[in-house]
């Protein structure tokens, strides 16, 4: 049954009043960032904020530090308790005008990133913020862009999805998925993919599951596609434009649009809930609540699944 946004009676609680998009958490805190840092204590619910770096594009946390990456590609590390800057770093080979998106933690004080270098090629980089040194491995030529990537810490692998950049006049969209050992930075596998003209990847859900711009999921292992949009939820312009996806550990997926967050369960291939918002930028489920980061602030609500 289709449930329009206008009929959903959902009242989100506002936790922070500054624009934010980046989100991360540890055992004690949920952290969000934009031009400020906000911390929500996961036990007490206490909310605090302070000014770290500006124009924060991506965020990570461990038990002691919060790691920020700005749109210029500079990394900042702040102590969570003292709010004091511990380290600041920048990969000197990185293309100065290019923002390369999210990063991950490898170990305390060491980050993993996929960066465009000055030679136009792209590298996976392991950067030590304390020593200001790094290791790198080339993962694509200049005519491919990294559309999405994630780290499987249990498998000790990073999975990277690349798409050919200039394909408007091509009969098909050429792509590939690389798996990289995060300890050695060695490429272990490369899986070549192609899609018909006008269809291209926008996200990587799993090692073999690719989200396409027509809101189908391509299962590359089974050579089939899964249609999520039988009720026209994902193509509904009521929800605005697609921003990003967030994958929960149980293979539930949050599709973030500018005017709504769609909570989808891949295991049963069912839309569970729609959360309206304005200027949506990110979302996460944690401690039985959904947290939605927008340009207008951070909002939350207890998770209730619609039948």
PDB file of N, CA and C in Angstrom, residues 10-91:
ATOM      1  N   UNK A  10       4.330  11.888  11.509  1.00  0.00           N
ATOM      2  CA  UNK A  10       5.582  11.648  12.207  1.00  0.00           C
ATOM      3  C   UNK A  10       6.097  12.986  12.724  1.00  0.00           C
ATOM      4  N   UNK A  11       6.438  13.009  14.000  1.00  0.00           N
ATOM      5  CA  UNK A  11       6.919  14.237  14.607  1.00  0.00           C
ATOM      6  C   UNK A  11       8.328  13.986  15.140  1.00  0.00           C
ATOM      7  N   UNK A  12       9.312  14.489  14.432  1.00  0.00           N
ATOM      8  CA  UNK A  12      10.700  14.273  14.795  1.00  0.00           C
ATOM      9  C   UNK A  12      11.145  15.273  15.854  1.00  0.00           C
ATOM     10  N   UNK A  13      11.870  14.796  16.837  1.00  0.00           N
ATOM     11  CA  UNK A  13      12.408  15.661  17.886  1.00  0.00           C
ATOM     12  C   UNK A  13      13.711  16.292  17.413  1.00  0.00           C
ATOM     13  N   UNK A  14      13.818  17.600  17.567  1.00  0.00           N
ATOM     14  CA  UNK A  14      15.021  18.307  17.139  1.00  0.00           C
ATOM     15  C   UNK A  14      16.042  18.289  18.266  1.00  0.00           C
ATOM     16  N   UNK A  15      17.251  17.769  17.963  1.00  0.00           N
ATOM     17  CA  UNK A  15      18.312  17.656  18.964  1.00  0.00           C
ATOM     18  C   UNK A  15      19.374  18.736  18.815  1.00  0.00           C
ATOM     19  N   UNK A  16      19.663  19.130  17.578  1.00  0.00           N
ATOM     20  CA  UNK A  16      20.674  20.151  17.311  1.00  0.00           C
ATOM     21  C   UNK A  16      20.131  21.119  16.279  1.00  0.00           C
ATOM     22  N   UNK A  17      20.526  22.369  16.397  1.00  0.00           N
ATOM     23  CA  UNK A  17      19.945  23.396  15.536  1.00  0.00           C
ATOM     24  C   UNK A  17      20.917  23.950  14.510  1.00  0.00           C
ATOM     25  N   UNK A  18      21.994  23.209  14.195  1.00  0.00           N
ATOM     26  CA  UNK A  18      22.890  23.637  13.127  1.00  0.00           C
ATOM     27  C   UNK A  18      22.896  22.597  12.012  1.00  0.00           C
ATOM     28  N   UNK A  19      23.170  23.049  10.798  1.00  0.00           N
ATOM     29  CA  UNK A  19      23.185  22.158   9.659  1.00  0.00           C
ATOM     30  C   UNK A  19      24.271  21.109   9.784  1.00  0.00           C
ATOM     31  N   UNK A  20      23.919  19.861   9.518  1.00  0.00           N
ATOM     32  CA  UNK A  20      24.891  18.775   9.677  1.00  0.00           C
ATOM     33  C   UNK A  20      24.593  17.671   8.676  1.00  0.00           C
ATOM     34  N   UNK A  21      25.602  16.855   8.419  1.00  0.00           N
ATOM     35  CA  UNK A  21      25.430  15.752   7.491  1.00  0.00           C
ATOM     36  C   UNK A  21      26.281  14.551   7.853  1.00  0.00           C
ATOM     37  N   UNK A  22      27.526  14.792   8.279  1.00  0.00           N
ATOM     38  CA  UNK A  22      28.420  13.693   8.630  1.00  0.00           C
ATOM     39  C   UNK A  22      28.023  13.099   9.973  1.00  0.00           C
ATOM     40  N   UNK A  23      28.090  11.761  10.083  1.00  0.00           N
ATOM     41  CA  UNK A  23      27.685  11.082  11.312  1.00  0.00           C
ATOM     42  C   UNK A  23      28.638   9.933  11.611  1.00  0.00           C
ATOM     43  N   UNK A  24      28.886   9.708  12.903  1.00  0.00           N
ATOM     44  CA  UNK A  24      29.703   8.585  13.351  1.00  0.00           C
ATOM     45  C   UNK A  24      29.345   8.310  14.816  1.00  0.00           C
ATOM     46  N   UNK A  25      29.771   7.146  15.323  1.00  0.00           N
ATOM     47  CA  UNK A  25      29.460   6.858  16.720  1.00  0.00           C
ATOM     48  C   UNK A  25      30.504   5.922  17.310  1.00  0.00           C
ATOM     49  N   UNK A  26      30.594   5.942  18.643  1.00  0.00           N
ATOM     50  CA  UNK A  26      31.351   4.941  19.382  1.00  0.00           C
ATOM     51  C   UNK A  26      30.439   4.392  20.472  1.00  0.00           C
ATOM     52  N   UNK A  27      30.985   3.692  21.460  1.00  0.00           N
ATOM     53  CA  UNK A  27      30.134   3.070  22.471  1.00  0.00           C
ATOM     54  C   UNK A  27      29.434   4.092  23.361  1.00  0.00           C
ATOM     55  N   UNK A  28      29.961   5.313  23.443  1.00  0.00           N
ATOM     56  CA  UNK A  28      29.384   6.318  24.329  1.00  0.00           C
ATOM     57  C   UNK A  28      28.612   7.406  23.603  1.00  0.00           C
ATOM     58  N   UNK A  29      29.094   7.835  22.438  1.00  0.00           N
ATOM     59  CA  UNK A  29      28.529   9.011  21.784  1.00  0.00           C
ATOM     60  C   UNK A  29      28.073   8.731  20.350  1.00  0.00           C
ATOM     61  N   UNK A  30      27.064   9.492  19.935  1.00  0.00           N
ATOM     62  CA  UNK A  30      26.781   9.701  18.524  1.00  0.00           C
ATOM     63  C   UNK A  30      27.317  11.079  18.182  1.00  0.00           C
ATOM     64  N   UNK A  31      28.124  11.170  17.139  1.00  0.00           N
ATOM     65  CA  UNK A  31      28.683  12.444  16.717  1.00  0.00           C
ATOM     66  C   UNK A  31      28.133  12.853  15.365  1.00  0.00           C
ATOM     67  N   UNK A  32      27.839  14.143  15.206  1.00  0.00           N
ATOM     68  CA  UNK A  32      27.407  14.696  13.924  1.00  0.00           C
ATOM     69  C   UNK A  32      28.189  15.975  13.668  1.00  0.00           C
ATOM     70  N   UNK A  33      28.318  16.346  12.411  1.00  0.00           N
ATOM     71  CA  UNK A  33      29.154  17.510  12.107  1.00  0.00           C
ATOM     72  C   UNK A  33      28.694  18.214  10.850  1.00  0.00           C
ATOM     73  N   UNK A  34      28.959  19.501  10.815  1.00  0.00           N
ATOM     74  CA  UNK A  34      28.802  20.360   9.644  1.00  0.00           C
ATOM     75  C   UNK A  34      29.889  21.406   9.748  1.00  0.00           C
ATOM     76  N   UNK A  35      29.521  22.590  10.247  1.00  0.00           N
ATOM     77  CA  UNK A  35      30.519  23.586  10.630  1.00  0.00           C
ATOM     78  C   UNK A  35      30.762  23.585  12.133  1.00  0.00           C
ATOM     79  N   UNK A  36      30.066  22.702  12.832  1.00  0.00           N
ATOM     80  CA  UNK A  36      30.271  22.460  14.257  1.00  0.00           C
ATOM     81  C   UNK A  36      30.256  20.959  14.499  1.00  0.00           C
ATOM     82  N   UNK A  37      30.617  20.584  15.718  1.00  0.00           N
ATOM     83  CA  UNK A  37      30.540  19.194  16.153  1.00  0.00           C
ATOM     84  C   UNK A  37      29.435  19.083  17.199  1.00  0.00           C
ATOM     85  N   UNK A  38      28.570  18.091  17.047  1.00  0.00           N
ATOM     86  CA  UNK A  38      27.560  17.803  18.055  1.00  0.00           C
ATOM     87  C   UNK A  38      27.743  16.396  18.582  1.00  0.00           C
ATOM     88  N   UNK A  39      27.632  16.235  19.894  1.00  0.00           N
ATOM     89  CA  UNK A  39      27.751  14.926  20.534  1.00  0.00           C
ATOM     90  C   UNK A  39      26.495  14.638  21.338  1.00  0.00           C
ATOM     91  N   UNK A  40      25.918  13.458  21.124  1.00  0.00           N
ATOM     92  CA  UNK A  40      24.772  13.009  21.906  1.00  0.00           C
ATOM     93  C   UNK A  40      25.207  11.816  22.735  1.00  0.00           C
ATOM     94  N   UNK A  41      25.122  11.942  24.055  1.00  0.00           N
ATOM     95  CA  UNK A  41      25.469  10.837  24.948  1.00  0.00           C
ATOM     96  C   UNK A  41      24.437   9.731  24.776  1.00  0.00           C
ATOM     97  N   UNK A  42      24.871   8.540  24.408  1.00  0.00           N
ATOM     98  CA  UNK A  42      23.955   7.451  24.095  1.00  0.00           C
ATOM     99  C   UNK A  42      23.258   6.894  25.336  1.00  0.00           C
ATOM    100  N   UNK A  43      23.787   7.178  26.528  1.00  0.00           N
ATOM    101  CA  UNK A  43      23.177   6.692  27.767  1.00  0.00           C
ATOM    102  C   UNK A  43      22.241   7.730  28.361  1.00  0.00           C
ATOM    103  N   UNK A  44      22.744   8.948  28.537  1.00  0.00           N
ATOM    104  CA  UNK A  44      21.964   9.988  29.211  1.00  0.00           C
ATOM    105  C   UNK A  44      21.125  10.832  28.260  1.00  0.00           C
ATOM    106  N   UNK A  45      21.489  10.829  26.978  1.00  0.00           N
ATOM    107  CA  UNK A  45      20.808  11.689  26.028  1.00  0.00           C
ATOM    108  C   UNK A  45      21.287  13.128  26.058  1.00  0.00           C
ATOM    109  N   UNK A  46      22.272  13.431  26.876  1.00  0.00           N
ATOM    110  CA  UNK A  46      22.794  14.799  26.974  1.00  0.00           C
ATOM    111  C   UNK A  46      23.414  15.218  25.637  1.00  0.00           C
ATOM    112  N   UNK A  47      23.150  16.449  25.253  1.00  0.00           N
ATOM    113  CA  UNK A  47      23.624  16.975  23.978  1.00  0.00           C
ATOM    114  C   UNK A  47      24.629  18.091  24.225  1.00  0.00           C
ATOM    115  N   UNK A  48      25.756  18.034  23.518  1.00  0.00           N
ATOM    116  CA  UNK A  48      26.758  19.099  23.616  1.00  0.00           C
ATOM    117  C   UNK A  48      27.268  19.410  22.219  1.00  0.00           C
ATOM    118  N   UNK A  49      27.856  20.589  22.054  1.00  0.00           N
ATOM    119  CA  UNK A  49      28.413  20.968  20.759  1.00  0.00           C
ATOM    120  C   UNK A  49      29.589  21.905  20.959  1.00  0.00           C
ATOM    121  N   UNK A  50      30.483  21.892  19.976  1.00  0.00           N
ATOM    122  CA  UNK A  50      31.616  22.806  19.984  1.00  0.00           C
ATOM    123  C   UNK A  50      32.118  22.997  18.569  1.00  0.00           C
ATOM    124  N   UNK A  51      32.964  23.991  18.396  1.00  0.00           N
ATOM    125  CA  UNK A  51      33.517  24.294  17.082  1.00  0.00           C
ATOM    126  C   UNK A  51      34.826  23.535  16.891  1.00  0.00           C
ATOM    127  N   UNK A  52      34.856  22.637  15.925  1.00  0.00           N
ATOM    128  CA  UNK A  52      36.088  21.962  15.544  1.00  0.00           C
ATOM    129  C   UNK A  52      36.597  22.599  14.271  1.00  0.00           C
ATOM    130  N   UNK A  53      36.736  21.795  13.232  1.00  0.00           N
ATOM    131  CA  UNK A  53      37.075  22.337  11.915  1.00  0.00           C
ATOM    132  C   UNK A  53      35.800  22.865  11.258  1.00  0.00           C
ATOM    133  N   UNK A  54      35.963  23.595  10.166  1.00  0.00           N
ATOM    134  CA  UNK A  54      34.831  24.077   9.392  1.00  0.00           C
ATOM    135  C   UNK A  54      34.674  23.240   8.119  1.00  0.00           C
ATOM    136  N   UNK A  55      33.458  23.237   7.589  1.00  0.00           N
ATOM    137  CA  UNK A  55      33.157  22.527   6.341  1.00  0.00           C
ATOM    138  C   UNK A  55      33.544  21.049   6.428  1.00  0.00           C
ATOM    139  N   UNK A  56      33.041  20.380   7.460  1.00  0.00           N
ATOM    140  CA  UNK A  56      33.357  18.974   7.672  1.00  0.00           C
ATOM    141  C   UNK A  56      32.541  18.121   6.702  1.00  0.00           C
ATOM    142  N   UNK A  57      33.239  17.291   5.943  1.00  0.00           N
ATOM    143  CA  UNK A  57      32.592  16.469   4.925  1.00  0.00           C
ATOM    144  C   UNK A  57      32.394  15.029   5.370  1.00  0.00           C
ATOM    145  N   UNK A  58      33.242  14.550   6.280  1.00  0.00           N
ATOM    146  CA  UNK A  58      33.156  13.164   6.723  1.00  0.00           C
ATOM    147  C   UNK A  58      33.692  13.057   8.139  1.00  0.00           C
ATOM    148  N   UNK A  59      33.189  12.072   8.875  1.00  0.00           N
ATOM    149  CA  UNK A  59      33.465  11.964  10.305  1.00  0.00           C
ATOM    150  C   UNK A  59      33.682  10.509  10.681  1.00  0.00           C
ATOM    151  N   UNK A  60      34.619  10.276  11.621  1.00  0.00           N
ATOM    152  CA  UNK A  60      34.817   8.957  12.216  1.00  0.00           C
ATOM    153  C   UNK A  60      35.135   9.138  13.704  1.00  0.00           C
ATOM    154  N   UNK A  61      34.957   8.069  14.486  1.00  0.00           N
ATOM    155  CA  UNK A  61      35.226   8.133  15.925  1.00  0.00           C
ATOM    156  C   UNK A  61      35.830   6.832  16.400  1.00  0.00           C
ATOM    157  N   UNK A  62      36.701   6.914  17.405  1.00  0.00           N
ATOM    158  CA  UNK A  62      37.072   5.743  18.185  1.00  0.00           C
ATOM    159  C   UNK A  62      36.752   6.059  19.645  1.00  0.00           C
ATOM    160  N   UNK A  63      37.296   5.294  20.594  1.00  0.00           N
ATOM    161  CA  UNK A  63      36.919   5.511  21.988  1.00  0.00           C
ATOM    162  C   UNK A  63      37.543   6.754  22.598  1.00  0.00           C
ATOM    163  N   UNK A  64      38.499   7.363  21.917  1.00  0.00           N
ATOM    164  CA  UNK A  64      39.210   8.504  22.485  1.00  0.00           C
ATOM    165  C   UNK A  64      39.133   9.763  21.626  1.00  0.00           C
ATOM    166  N   UNK A  65      39.065   9.597  20.301  1.00  0.00           N
ATOM    167  CA  UNK A  65      39.163  10.745  19.408  1.00  0.00           C
ATOM    168  C   UNK A  65      37.993  10.811  18.432  1.00  0.00           C
ATOM    169  N   UNK A  66      37.747  12.022  17.930  1.00  0.00           N
ATOM    170  CA  UNK A  66      36.850  12.226  16.812  1.00  0.00           C
ATOM    171  C   UNK A  66      37.681  12.740  15.647  1.00  0.00           C
ATOM    172  N   UNK A  67      37.505  12.114  14.497  1.00  0.00           N
ATOM    173  CA  UNK A  67      38.311  12.399  13.303  1.00  0.00           C
ATOM    174  C   UNK A  67      37.432  13.128  12.300  1.00  0.00           C
ATOM    175  N   UNK A  68      37.911  14.252  11.812  1.00  0.00           N
ATOM    176  CA  UNK A  68      37.151  15.056  10.866  1.00  0.00           C
ATOM    177  C   UNK A  68      37.941  15.206   9.567  1.00  0.00           C
ATOM    178  N   UNK A  69      37.221  15.155   8.469  1.00  0.00           N
ATOM    179  CA  UNK A  69      37.814  15.463   7.168  1.00  0.00           C
ATOM    180  C   UNK A  69      37.003  16.589   6.547  1.00  0.00           C
ATOM    181  N   UNK A  70      37.673  17.664   6.166  1.00  0.00           N
ATOM    182  CA  UNK A  70      36.979  18.810   5.596  1.00  0.00           C
ATOM    183  C   UNK A  70      36.852  18.653   4.082  1.00  0.00           C
ATOM    184  N   UNK A  71      36.098  19.561   3.466  1.00  0.00           N
ATOM    185  CA  UNK A  71      35.912  19.512   2.023  1.00  0.00           C
ATOM    186  C   UNK A  71      37.213  19.781   1.267  1.00  0.00           C
ATOM    187  N   UNK A  72      38.205  20.356   1.926  1.00  0.00           N
ATOM    188  CA  UNK A  72      39.508  20.566   1.287  1.00  0.00           C
ATOM    189  C   UNK A  72      40.397  19.330   1.376  1.00  0.00           C
ATOM    190  N   UNK A  73      39.966  18.319   2.147  1.00  0.00           N
ATOM    191  CA  UNK A  73      40.751  17.105   2.293  1.00  0.00           C
ATOM    192  C   UNK A  73      41.683  17.104   3.489  1.00  0.00           C
ATOM    193  N   UNK A  74      41.590  18.103   4.368  1.00  0.00           N
ATOM    194  CA  UNK A  74      42.430  18.159   5.568  1.00  0.00           C
ATOM    195  C   UNK A  74      41.788  17.341   6.682  1.00  0.00           C
ATOM    196  N   UNK A  75      42.607  16.553   7.385  1.00  0.00           N
ATOM    197  CA  UNK A  75      42.138  15.747   8.508  1.00  0.00           C
ATOM    198  C   UNK A  75      42.435  16.477   9.824  1.00  0.00           C
ATOM    199  N   UNK A  76      41.465  16.416  10.745  1.00  0.00           N
ATOM    200  CA  UNK A  76      41.634  16.960  12.083  1.00  0.00           C
ATOM    201  C   UNK A  76      41.276  15.863  13.085  1.00  0.00           C
ATOM    202  N   UNK A  77      42.037  15.789  14.175  1.00  0.00           N
ATOM    203  CA  UNK A  77      41.760  14.814  15.229  1.00  0.00           C
ATOM    204  C   UNK A  77      41.619  15.563  16.547  1.00  0.00           C
ATOM    205  N   UNK A  78      40.441  15.456  17.175  1.00  0.00           N
ATOM    206  CA  UNK A  78      40.181  16.114  18.451  1.00  0.00           C
ATOM    207  C   UNK A  78      39.964  15.074  19.543  1.00  0.00           C
ATOM    208  N   UNK A  79      40.462  15.383  20.751  1.00  0.00           N
ATOM    209  CA  UNK A  79      40.184  14.552  21.915  1.00  0.00           C
ATOM    210  C   UNK A  79      38.724  14.748  22.311  1.00  0.00           C
ATOM    211  N   UNK A  80      37.998  13.665  22.483  1.00  0.00           N
ATOM    212  CA  UNK A  80      36.574  13.760  22.763  1.00  0.00           C
ATOM    213  C   UNK A  80      36.272  14.396  24.116  1.00  0.00           C
ATOM    214  N   UNK A  81      37.133  14.184  25.092  1.00  0.00           N
ATOM    215  CA  UNK A  81      36.862  14.701  26.434  1.00  0.00           C
ATOM    216  C   UNK A  81      37.330  16.141  26.591  1.00  0.00           C
ATOM    217  N   UNK A  82      38.531  16.447  26.104  1.00  0.00           N
ATOM    218  CA  UNK A  82      39.087  17.788  26.297  1.00  0.00           C
ATOM    219  C   UNK A  82      38.739  18.751  25.180  1.00  0.00           C
ATOM    220  N   UNK A  83      38.301  18.214  24.033  1.00  0.00           N
ATOM    221  CA  UNK A  83      37.999  19.002  22.823  1.00  0.00           C
ATOM    222  C   UNK A  83      39.249  19.668  22.247  1.00  0.00           C
ATOM    223  N   UNK A  84      40.415  19.194  22.611  1.00  0.00           N
ATOM    224  CA  UNK A  84      41.689  19.771  22.161  1.00  0.00           C
ATOM    225  C   UNK A  84      42.125  19.094  20.864  1.00  0.00           C
ATOM    226  N   UNK A  85      42.620  19.904  19.913  1.00  0.00           N
ATOM    227  CA  UNK A  85      43.153  19.367  18.666  1.00  0.00           C
ATOM    228  C   UNK A  85      44.434  18.582  18.929  1.00  0.00           C
ATOM    229  N   UNK A  86      44.463  17.324  18.504  1.00  0.00           N
ATOM    230  CA  UNK A  86      45.627  16.461  18.711  1.00  0.00           C
ATOM    231  C   UNK A  86      46.516  16.384  17.472  1.00  0.00           C
ATOM    232  N   UNK A  87      45.901  16.260  16.320  1.00  0.00           N
ATOM    233  CA  UNK A  87      46.667  16.115  15.082  1.00  0.00           C
ATOM    234  C   UNK A  87      45.922  16.811  13.944  1.00  0.00           C
ATOM    235  N   UNK A  88      46.673  17.206  12.947  1.00  0.00           N
ATOM    236  CA  UNK A  88      46.132  17.786  11.725  1.00  0.00           C
ATOM    237  C   UNK A  88      47.024  17.331  10.582  1.00  0.00           C
ATOM    238  N   UNK A  89      46.440  16.894   9.479  1.00  0.00           N
ATOM    239  CA  UNK A  89      47.256  16.383   8.382  1.00  0.00           C
ATOM    240  C   UNK A  89      46.580  16.513   7.036  1.00  0.00           C
ATOM    241  N   UNK A  90      47.399  16.386   5.990  1.00  0.00           N
ATOM    242  CA  UNK A  90      46.918  16.508   4.620  1.00  0.00           C
ATOM    243  C   UNK A  90      47.852  15.696   3.731  1.00  0.00           C
ATOM    244  N   UNK A  91      47.286  14.883   2.853  1.00  0.00           N
ATOM    245  CA  UNK A  91      48.106  14.089   1.945  1.00  0.00           C
ATOM    246  C   UNK A  91      48.658  14.990   0.842  1.00  0.00           C
TER     247      UNK A  91
END
